C-alpha positions as CSV (number, residue, x, y, z in Angstrom):
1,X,101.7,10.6,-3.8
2,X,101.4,6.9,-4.4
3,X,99.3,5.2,-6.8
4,X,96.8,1.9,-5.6
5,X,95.8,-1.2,-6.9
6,X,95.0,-0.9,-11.1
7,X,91.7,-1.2,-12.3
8,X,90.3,-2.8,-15.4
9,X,92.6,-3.8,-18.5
10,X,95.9,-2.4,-18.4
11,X,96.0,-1.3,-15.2
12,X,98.5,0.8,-13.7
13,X,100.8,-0.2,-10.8
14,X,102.4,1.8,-7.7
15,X,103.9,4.9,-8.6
16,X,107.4,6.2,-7.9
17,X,107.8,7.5,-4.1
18,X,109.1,11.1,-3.4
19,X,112.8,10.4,-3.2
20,X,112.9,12.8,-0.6
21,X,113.5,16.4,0.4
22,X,115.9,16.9,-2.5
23,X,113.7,15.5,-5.2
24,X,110.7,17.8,-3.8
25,X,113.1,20.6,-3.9
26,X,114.4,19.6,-7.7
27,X,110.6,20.2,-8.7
28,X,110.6,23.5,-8.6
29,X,109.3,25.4,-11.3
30,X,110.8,28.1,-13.6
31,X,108.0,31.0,-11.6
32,X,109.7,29.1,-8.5
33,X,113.3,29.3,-9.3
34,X,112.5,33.0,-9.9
35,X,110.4,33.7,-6.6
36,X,113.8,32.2,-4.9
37,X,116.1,34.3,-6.6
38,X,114.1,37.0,-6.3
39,X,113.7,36.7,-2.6
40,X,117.6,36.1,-2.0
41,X,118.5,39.2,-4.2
42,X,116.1,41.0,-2.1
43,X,117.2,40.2,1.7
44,X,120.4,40.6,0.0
45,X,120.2,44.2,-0.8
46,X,118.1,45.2,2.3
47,X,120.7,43.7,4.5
48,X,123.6,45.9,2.4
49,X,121.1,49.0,2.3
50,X,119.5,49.3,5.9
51,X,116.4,49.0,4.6
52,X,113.8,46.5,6.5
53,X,110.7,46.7,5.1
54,X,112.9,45.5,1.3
55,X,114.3,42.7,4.1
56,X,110.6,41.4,4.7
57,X,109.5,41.3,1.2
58,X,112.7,39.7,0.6
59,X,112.0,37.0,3.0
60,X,108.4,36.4,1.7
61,X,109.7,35.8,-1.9
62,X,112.3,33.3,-0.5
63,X,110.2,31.3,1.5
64,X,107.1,30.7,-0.3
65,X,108.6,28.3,-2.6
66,X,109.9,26.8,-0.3
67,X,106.4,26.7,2.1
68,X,105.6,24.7,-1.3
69,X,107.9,22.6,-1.4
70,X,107.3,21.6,2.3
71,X,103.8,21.3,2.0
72,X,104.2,19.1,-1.8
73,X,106.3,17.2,-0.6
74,X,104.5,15.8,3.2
75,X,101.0,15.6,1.4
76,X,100.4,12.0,0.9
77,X,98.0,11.9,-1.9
78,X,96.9,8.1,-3.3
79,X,95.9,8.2,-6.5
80,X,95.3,5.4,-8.2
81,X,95.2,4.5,-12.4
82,X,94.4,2.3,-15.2
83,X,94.7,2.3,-18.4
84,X,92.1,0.5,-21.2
85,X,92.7,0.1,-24.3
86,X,89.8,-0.9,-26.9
87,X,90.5,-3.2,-29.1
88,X,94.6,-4.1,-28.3
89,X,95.0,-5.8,-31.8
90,X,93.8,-3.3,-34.8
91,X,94.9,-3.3,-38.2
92,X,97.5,-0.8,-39.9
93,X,95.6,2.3,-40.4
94,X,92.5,2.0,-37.8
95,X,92.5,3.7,-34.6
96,X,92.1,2.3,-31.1
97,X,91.0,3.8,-27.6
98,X,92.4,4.2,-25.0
99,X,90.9,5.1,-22.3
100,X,92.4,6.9,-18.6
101,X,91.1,6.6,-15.0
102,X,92.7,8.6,-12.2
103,X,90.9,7.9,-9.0
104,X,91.7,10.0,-5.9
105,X,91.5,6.7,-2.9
106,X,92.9,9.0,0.3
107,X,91.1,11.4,2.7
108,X,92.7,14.5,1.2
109,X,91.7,16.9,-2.3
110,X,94.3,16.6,-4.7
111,X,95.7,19.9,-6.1
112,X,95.9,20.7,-9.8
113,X,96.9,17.2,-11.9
114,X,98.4,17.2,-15.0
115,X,98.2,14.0,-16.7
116,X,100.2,12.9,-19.3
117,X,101.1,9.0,-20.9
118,X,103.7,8.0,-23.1
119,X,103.4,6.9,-26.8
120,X,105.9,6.3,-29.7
121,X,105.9,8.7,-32.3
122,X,104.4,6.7,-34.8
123,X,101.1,6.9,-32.7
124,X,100.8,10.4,-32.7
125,X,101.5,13.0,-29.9
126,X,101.6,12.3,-26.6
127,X,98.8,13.0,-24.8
128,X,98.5,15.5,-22.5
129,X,95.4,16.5,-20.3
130,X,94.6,18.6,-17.0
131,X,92.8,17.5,-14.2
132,X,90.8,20.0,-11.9
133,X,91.1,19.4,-7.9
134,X,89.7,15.6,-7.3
135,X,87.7,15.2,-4.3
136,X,88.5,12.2,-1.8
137,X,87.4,9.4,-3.2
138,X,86.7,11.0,-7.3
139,X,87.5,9.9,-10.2
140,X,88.3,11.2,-13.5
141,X,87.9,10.1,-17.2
142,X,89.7,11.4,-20.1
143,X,90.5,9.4,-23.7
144,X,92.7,9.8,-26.5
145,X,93.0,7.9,-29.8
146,X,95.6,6.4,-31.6
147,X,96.4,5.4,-34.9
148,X,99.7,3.4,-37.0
149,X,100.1,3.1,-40.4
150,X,103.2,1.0,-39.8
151,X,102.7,-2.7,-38.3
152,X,104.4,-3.4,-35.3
153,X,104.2,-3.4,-31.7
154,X,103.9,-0.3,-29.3
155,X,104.3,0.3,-25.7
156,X,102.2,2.9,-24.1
157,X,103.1,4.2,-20.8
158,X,104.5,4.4,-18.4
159,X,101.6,6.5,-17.0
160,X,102.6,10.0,-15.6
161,X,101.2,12.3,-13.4
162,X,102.2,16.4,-12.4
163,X,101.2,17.9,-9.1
164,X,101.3,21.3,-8.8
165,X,100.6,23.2,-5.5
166,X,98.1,26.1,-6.3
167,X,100.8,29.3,-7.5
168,X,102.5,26.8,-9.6
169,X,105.4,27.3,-7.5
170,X,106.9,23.4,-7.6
171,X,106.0,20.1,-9.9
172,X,106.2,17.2,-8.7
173,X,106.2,13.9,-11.4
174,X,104.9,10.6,-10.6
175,X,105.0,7.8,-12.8
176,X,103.3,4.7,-13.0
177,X,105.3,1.2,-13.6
178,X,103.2,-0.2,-16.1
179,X,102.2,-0.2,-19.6
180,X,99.9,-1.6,-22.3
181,X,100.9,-3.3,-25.5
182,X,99.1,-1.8,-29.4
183,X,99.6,-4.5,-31.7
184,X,99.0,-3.1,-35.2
185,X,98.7,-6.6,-37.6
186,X,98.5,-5.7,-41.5
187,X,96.1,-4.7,-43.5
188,X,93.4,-7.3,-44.4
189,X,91.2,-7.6,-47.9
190,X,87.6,-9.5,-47.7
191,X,88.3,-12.2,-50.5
192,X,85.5,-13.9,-52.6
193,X,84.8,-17.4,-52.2
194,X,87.4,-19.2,-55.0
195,X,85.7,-22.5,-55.8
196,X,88.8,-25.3,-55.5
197,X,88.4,-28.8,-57.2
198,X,89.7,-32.0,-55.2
199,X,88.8,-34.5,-52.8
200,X,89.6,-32.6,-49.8
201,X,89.4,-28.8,-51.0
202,X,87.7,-26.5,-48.4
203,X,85.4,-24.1,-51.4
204,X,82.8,-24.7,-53.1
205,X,79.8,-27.1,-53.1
206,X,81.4,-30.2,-52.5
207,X,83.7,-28.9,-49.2
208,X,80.3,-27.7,-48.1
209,X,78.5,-30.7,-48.0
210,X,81.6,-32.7,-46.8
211,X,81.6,-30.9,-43.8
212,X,77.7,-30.6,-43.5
213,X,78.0,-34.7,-43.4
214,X,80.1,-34.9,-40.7
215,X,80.1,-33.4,-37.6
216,X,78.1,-33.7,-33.9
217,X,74.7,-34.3,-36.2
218,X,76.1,-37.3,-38.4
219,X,75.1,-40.0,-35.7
220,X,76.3,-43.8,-37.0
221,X,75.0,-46.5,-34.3
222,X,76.7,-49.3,-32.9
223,X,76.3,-52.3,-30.8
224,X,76.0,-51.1,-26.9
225,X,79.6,-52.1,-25.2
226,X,80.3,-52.5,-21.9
227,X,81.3,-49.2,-20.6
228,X,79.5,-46.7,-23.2
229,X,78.0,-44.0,-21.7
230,X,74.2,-44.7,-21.4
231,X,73.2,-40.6,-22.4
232,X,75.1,-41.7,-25.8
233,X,71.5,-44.6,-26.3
234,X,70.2,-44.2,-29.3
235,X,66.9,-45.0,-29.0
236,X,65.8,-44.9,-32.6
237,X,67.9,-47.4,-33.8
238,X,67.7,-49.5,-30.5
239,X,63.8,-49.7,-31.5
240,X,64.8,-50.6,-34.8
241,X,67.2,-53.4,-34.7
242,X,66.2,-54.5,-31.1
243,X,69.0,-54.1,-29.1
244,X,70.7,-51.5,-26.9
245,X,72.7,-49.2,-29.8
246,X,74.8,-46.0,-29.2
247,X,75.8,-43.1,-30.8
248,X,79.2,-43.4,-32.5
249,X,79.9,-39.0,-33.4
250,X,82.7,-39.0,-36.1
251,X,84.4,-35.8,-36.0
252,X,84.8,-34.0,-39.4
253,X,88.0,-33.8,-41.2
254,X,89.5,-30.2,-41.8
255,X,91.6,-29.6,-44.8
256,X,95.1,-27.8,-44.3
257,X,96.3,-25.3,-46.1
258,X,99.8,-23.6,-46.1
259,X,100.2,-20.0,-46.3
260,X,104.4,-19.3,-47.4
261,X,105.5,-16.1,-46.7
262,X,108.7,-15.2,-48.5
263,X,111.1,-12.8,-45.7
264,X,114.6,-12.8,-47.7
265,X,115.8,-9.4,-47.3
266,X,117.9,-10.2,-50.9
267,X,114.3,-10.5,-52.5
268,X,112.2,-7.3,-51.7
269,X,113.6,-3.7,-52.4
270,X,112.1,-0.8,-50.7
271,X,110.5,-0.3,-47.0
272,X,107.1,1.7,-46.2
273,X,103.3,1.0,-46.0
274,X,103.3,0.8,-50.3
275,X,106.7,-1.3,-50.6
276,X,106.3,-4.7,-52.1
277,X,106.8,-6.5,-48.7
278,X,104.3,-4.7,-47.2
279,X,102.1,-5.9,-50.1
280,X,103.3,-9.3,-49.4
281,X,103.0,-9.5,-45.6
282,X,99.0,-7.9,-46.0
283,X,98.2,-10.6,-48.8
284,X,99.1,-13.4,-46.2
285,X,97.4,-11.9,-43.7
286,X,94.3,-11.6,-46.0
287,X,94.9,-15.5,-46.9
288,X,94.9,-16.8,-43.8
289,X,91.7,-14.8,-42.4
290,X,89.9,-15.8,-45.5
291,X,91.0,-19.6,-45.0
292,X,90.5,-19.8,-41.4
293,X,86.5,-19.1,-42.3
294,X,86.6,-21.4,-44.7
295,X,86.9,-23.8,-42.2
296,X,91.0,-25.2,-43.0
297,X,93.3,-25.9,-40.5
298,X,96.1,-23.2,-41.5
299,X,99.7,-22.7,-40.7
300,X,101.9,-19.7,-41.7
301,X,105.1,-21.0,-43.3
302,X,108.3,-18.3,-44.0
303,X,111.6,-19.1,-46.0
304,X,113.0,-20.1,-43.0
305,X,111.4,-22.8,-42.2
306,X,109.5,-21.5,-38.7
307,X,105.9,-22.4,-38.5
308,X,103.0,-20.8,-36.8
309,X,101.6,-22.5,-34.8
310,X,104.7,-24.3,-34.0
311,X,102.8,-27.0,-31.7
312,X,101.3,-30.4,-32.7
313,X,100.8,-31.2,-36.2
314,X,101.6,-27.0,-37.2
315,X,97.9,-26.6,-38.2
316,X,95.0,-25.1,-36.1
317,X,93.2,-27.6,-35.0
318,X,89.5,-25.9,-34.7
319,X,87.7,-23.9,-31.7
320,X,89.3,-22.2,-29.4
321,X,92.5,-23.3,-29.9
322,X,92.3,-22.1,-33.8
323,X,91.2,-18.8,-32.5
324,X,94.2,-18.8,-30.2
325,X,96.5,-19.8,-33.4
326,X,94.6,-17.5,-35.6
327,X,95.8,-14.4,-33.5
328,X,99.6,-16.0,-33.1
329,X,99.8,-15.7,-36.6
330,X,98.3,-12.2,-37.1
331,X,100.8,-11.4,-34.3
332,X,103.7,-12.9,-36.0
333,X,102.8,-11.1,-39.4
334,X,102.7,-7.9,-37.0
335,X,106.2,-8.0,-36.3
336,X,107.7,-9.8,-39.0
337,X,110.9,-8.4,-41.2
338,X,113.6,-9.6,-43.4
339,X,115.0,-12.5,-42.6
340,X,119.3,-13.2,-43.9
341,X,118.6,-16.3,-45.7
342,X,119.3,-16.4,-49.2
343,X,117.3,-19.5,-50.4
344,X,114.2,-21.8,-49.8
345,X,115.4,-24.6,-49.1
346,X,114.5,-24.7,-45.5
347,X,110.7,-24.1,-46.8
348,X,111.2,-26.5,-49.2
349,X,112.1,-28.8,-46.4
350,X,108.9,-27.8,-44.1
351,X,106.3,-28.5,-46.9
352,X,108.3,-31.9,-47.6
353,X,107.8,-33.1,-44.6
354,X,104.7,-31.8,-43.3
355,X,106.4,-29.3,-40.4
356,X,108.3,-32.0,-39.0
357,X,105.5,-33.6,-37.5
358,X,104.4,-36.9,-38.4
359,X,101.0,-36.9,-40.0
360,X,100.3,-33.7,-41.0
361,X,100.9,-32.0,-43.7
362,X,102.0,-32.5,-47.5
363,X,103.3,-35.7,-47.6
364,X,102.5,-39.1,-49.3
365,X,101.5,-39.7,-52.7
366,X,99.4,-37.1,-54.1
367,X,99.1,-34.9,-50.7
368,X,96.0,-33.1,-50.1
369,X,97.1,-29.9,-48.6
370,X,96.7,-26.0,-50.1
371,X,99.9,-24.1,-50.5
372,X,99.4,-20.3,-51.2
373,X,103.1,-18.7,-51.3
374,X,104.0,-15.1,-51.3
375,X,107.4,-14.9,-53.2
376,X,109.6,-12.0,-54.0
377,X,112.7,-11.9,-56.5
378,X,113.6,-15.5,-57.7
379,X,116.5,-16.4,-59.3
380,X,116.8,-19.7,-61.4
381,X,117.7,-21.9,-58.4
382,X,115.4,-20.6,-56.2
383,X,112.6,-21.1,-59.1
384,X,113.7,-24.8,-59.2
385,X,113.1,-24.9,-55.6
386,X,109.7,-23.5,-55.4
387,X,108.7,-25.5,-58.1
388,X,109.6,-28.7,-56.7
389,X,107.1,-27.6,-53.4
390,X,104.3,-28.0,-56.0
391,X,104.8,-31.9,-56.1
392,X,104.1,-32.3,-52.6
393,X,100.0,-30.2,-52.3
394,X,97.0,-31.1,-53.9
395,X,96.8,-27.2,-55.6
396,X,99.5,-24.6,-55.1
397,X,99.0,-21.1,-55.8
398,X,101.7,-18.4,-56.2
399,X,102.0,-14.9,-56.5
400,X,105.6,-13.8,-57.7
401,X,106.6,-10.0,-56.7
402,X,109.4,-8.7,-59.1
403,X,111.7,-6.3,-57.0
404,X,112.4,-4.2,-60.7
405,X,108.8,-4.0,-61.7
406,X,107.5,-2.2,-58.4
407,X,110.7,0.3,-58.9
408,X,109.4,1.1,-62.2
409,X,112.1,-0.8,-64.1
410,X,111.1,-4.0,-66.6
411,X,110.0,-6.6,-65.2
412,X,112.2,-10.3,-64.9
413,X,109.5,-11.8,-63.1
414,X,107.9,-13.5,-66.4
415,X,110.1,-16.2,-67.1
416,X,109.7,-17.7,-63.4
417,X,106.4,-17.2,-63.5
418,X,106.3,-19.4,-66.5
419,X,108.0,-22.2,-65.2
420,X,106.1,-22.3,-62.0
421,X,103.1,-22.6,-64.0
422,X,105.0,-24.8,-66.1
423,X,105.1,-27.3,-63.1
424,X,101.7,-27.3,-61.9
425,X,101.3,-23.6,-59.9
426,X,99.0,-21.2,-60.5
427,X,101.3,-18.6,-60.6
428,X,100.7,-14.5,-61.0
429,X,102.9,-11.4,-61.4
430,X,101.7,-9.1,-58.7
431,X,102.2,-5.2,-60.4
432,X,102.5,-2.6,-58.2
433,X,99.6,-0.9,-56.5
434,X,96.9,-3.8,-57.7
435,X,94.5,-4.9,-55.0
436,X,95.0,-7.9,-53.5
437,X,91.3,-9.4,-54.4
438,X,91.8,-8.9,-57.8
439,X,94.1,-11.1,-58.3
440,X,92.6,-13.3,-56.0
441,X,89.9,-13.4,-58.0
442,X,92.3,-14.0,-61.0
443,X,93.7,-17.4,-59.4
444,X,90.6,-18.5,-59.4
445,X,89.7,-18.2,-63.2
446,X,93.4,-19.1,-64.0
447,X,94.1,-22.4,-65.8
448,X,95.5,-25.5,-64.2
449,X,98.8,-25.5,-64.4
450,X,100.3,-29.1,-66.0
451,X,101.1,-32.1,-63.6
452,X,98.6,-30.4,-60.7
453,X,96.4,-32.9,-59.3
454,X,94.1,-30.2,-58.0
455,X,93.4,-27.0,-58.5
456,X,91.6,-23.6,-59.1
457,X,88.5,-23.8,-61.2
């Protein structure tokens, strides 16, 4: 049996041939095995006894099976699969579909199938299902569900099919080469609208109407010039003032915004869907969803200095190309874990400088950029070092998770949470177990912190 050409999303490839006599002969079943024996032990004892009619039954247990085998093993059945699965990116704790197709493509009925694909534990059992004789040229359907509450990245497949011969005498396995990839990204809130004061914020009113001004509708004329494209007349103002103007379409600027994900294994105790990382990892994914509507061009910034997107200026740059960025970063997030580092320093270094690419980014006088962080345990030099990142946005916002409060221990978080406030973050303790939009939602009625140039209101 050999699989054809895949079909639809996830498709499967050509299956596994025979492997020969042997391999057909290896697929015998346990009923098989015991119709052989049986058969052997016969003709054995009619040949010691005399006794011929014992010889013949003997002989008819014996070579059944392997009539079976024979038979399994020179039908060439083509069966072809695919695999689809609906949607292939789904959050921790949602279920996706995935959906089967076994298509009999040669001139011959197919016996008993039993179908069966391949998933990691964490998705549930494996799927198992059994398909009825298929008619040449018939097709099946059958569909499971799975479901993670653990982030990560999953194979399913290979694909894997059993054909049995009708006195389920001999099995024969074929299995598919391909398989599909379920990436479960975090957990993501719905976060209000925070209204951010500044020039070049991306809430409220005023980041409203400075993108509403700008934009394919703002239209500024300008002299003709030699060369212009003539569908770019405008023939308002060429009425007006009397000579041939164009259009001049100024794009609007998008305001950046840093998310900073803190990885340092040294500063997040526990593992599991509630541990503090966990927390961590779905607050920046909630961030960065909630920014990316907003209309900023975002990157996702860790403790070691890696960016996402890591092309260009590190931002999204709108359209297409953000939505491309956008699911890089829910990707990354998807897979992310400790990292060995011991400081920010390298962070420190990225929001210094922009990401290393000229332009963009935090620096110059009075920079304009957003910097959300996500930090865990701090110690005094690491607080020093997150508080001279402050210097270099237009409004930072930090949410400090203390490894000893979410173990039930006091807290040590409130000293470095007073400094960073103390230098111009708006800084929160995260507690264990609160929801990420309410402190959201606390950031945003939080006081300035001193020497911040802007901030939440």
């Amino acid at each position: 049996m050999s699989a054809g050409a895949p079909r639809g999303a996830g498709g499967a490839s050509t299956g596994r041939g025979a492997g020969g006599l042997r391999a057909s002969l290896a697929g015998l079943t346990t009923r098989g095995r015991s119709f052989l024996a049986a058969g052997v032990a016969a003709a054995l004892c009619a040949y010691v006894l005399g006794q011929g009619e014992l010889l013949r039954v003997g002989l008819l247990l014996a070579v059944l099976p392997l009539l079976c085998v024979l038979a399994l093993h020179r039908t060439r059945h083509r069966v072809s699969g695919s695999r689809r699965l609906t949607p292939m990116r789904v959050p921790a704790g949602s279920e996706a579909r995935v959906q089967l197709r076994m298509e009999n493509v040669s001139r011959l009925p197919t016996g008993l199938l039993m179908l069966q694909d391949r998933v990691p534990y964490v998705l549930g059992p494996r799927p198992r299902f059994v398909l009825d004789r298929v008619e040449p040229g018939g097709r099946r359907e059958v569909s499971y569900r799975v479901r993670s509450d653990l982030r990560g990245r999953y194979p399913l497949g290979p694909l894997q099919l059993r054909l049995t011969d009708p006195f389920g005498l001999v099995e024969l396995t074929r299995s598919f080469s391909t398989y599909d990839t379920l990436t479960v990204i975090p957990r993501t809130e719905a976060l209000a609208p925070v209204r951010l004061t500044g020039e070049t914020s991306g809430y409220g009113d005023g980041s409203r109407r400075s993108l509403a001004l700008a934009g394919d509708d703002d239209v500024i004329p300008r002299g003709y010039r030699r060369g212009d494209d003539l569908r770019r007349v405008h023939w308002r103002s060429t009425a007006r003032y009397g000579e041939l103007m164009v259009r001049r379409e100024e794009q609007p600027q998008r305001s950046k915004a840093t998310v900073l994900l803190d990885t340092r294994g040294a500063a997040f105790d526990g593992a599991g869907p509630d541990s503090a990382f966990e927390w961590a990892v779905s607050g920046a994914a909630s961030t960065l969803v909630h920014l990316l509507e907003q209309g900023f061009s975002v990157r996702l910034l860790t403790d070691s200095g890696t960016s996402v997107p890591g092309d260009g200026s590190g931002f999204t740059s709108g359209g297409q190309e953000s939505a491309e960025a956008a699911g890089l970063m829910m990707d990354t997030l998807a897979v992310v874990g400790h990292s060995d580092g011991a400081g920010l320093t390298r962070a420190y270094d990225a929001v210094r400088s922009g990401g290393g690419h000229g332009g963009g980014g935090f620096g110059g006088a009075g920079g304009d950029g957003l910097l959300i962080a996500f930090f865990g345990d701090l110690d005094d030099v690491q607080t020093e070092v997150a508080a001279k990142m402050c210097g270099r946005c237009g409004a930072a916002v930090a949410f400090v998770l203390d490894s000893a409060q979410w173990a039930g221990r006091p807290s040590r978080a409130r000293a470095r949470v007073g400094r960073l406030r103390d230098t111009g973050w708006t800084a929160l303790a995260v507690p264990p177990g609160v929801a990420f939009g309410e402190l959201w939602r606390q950031a945003g009625n939080a006081p300035l912190g001193t020497g911040t140039s802007g901030g939440w209101g």
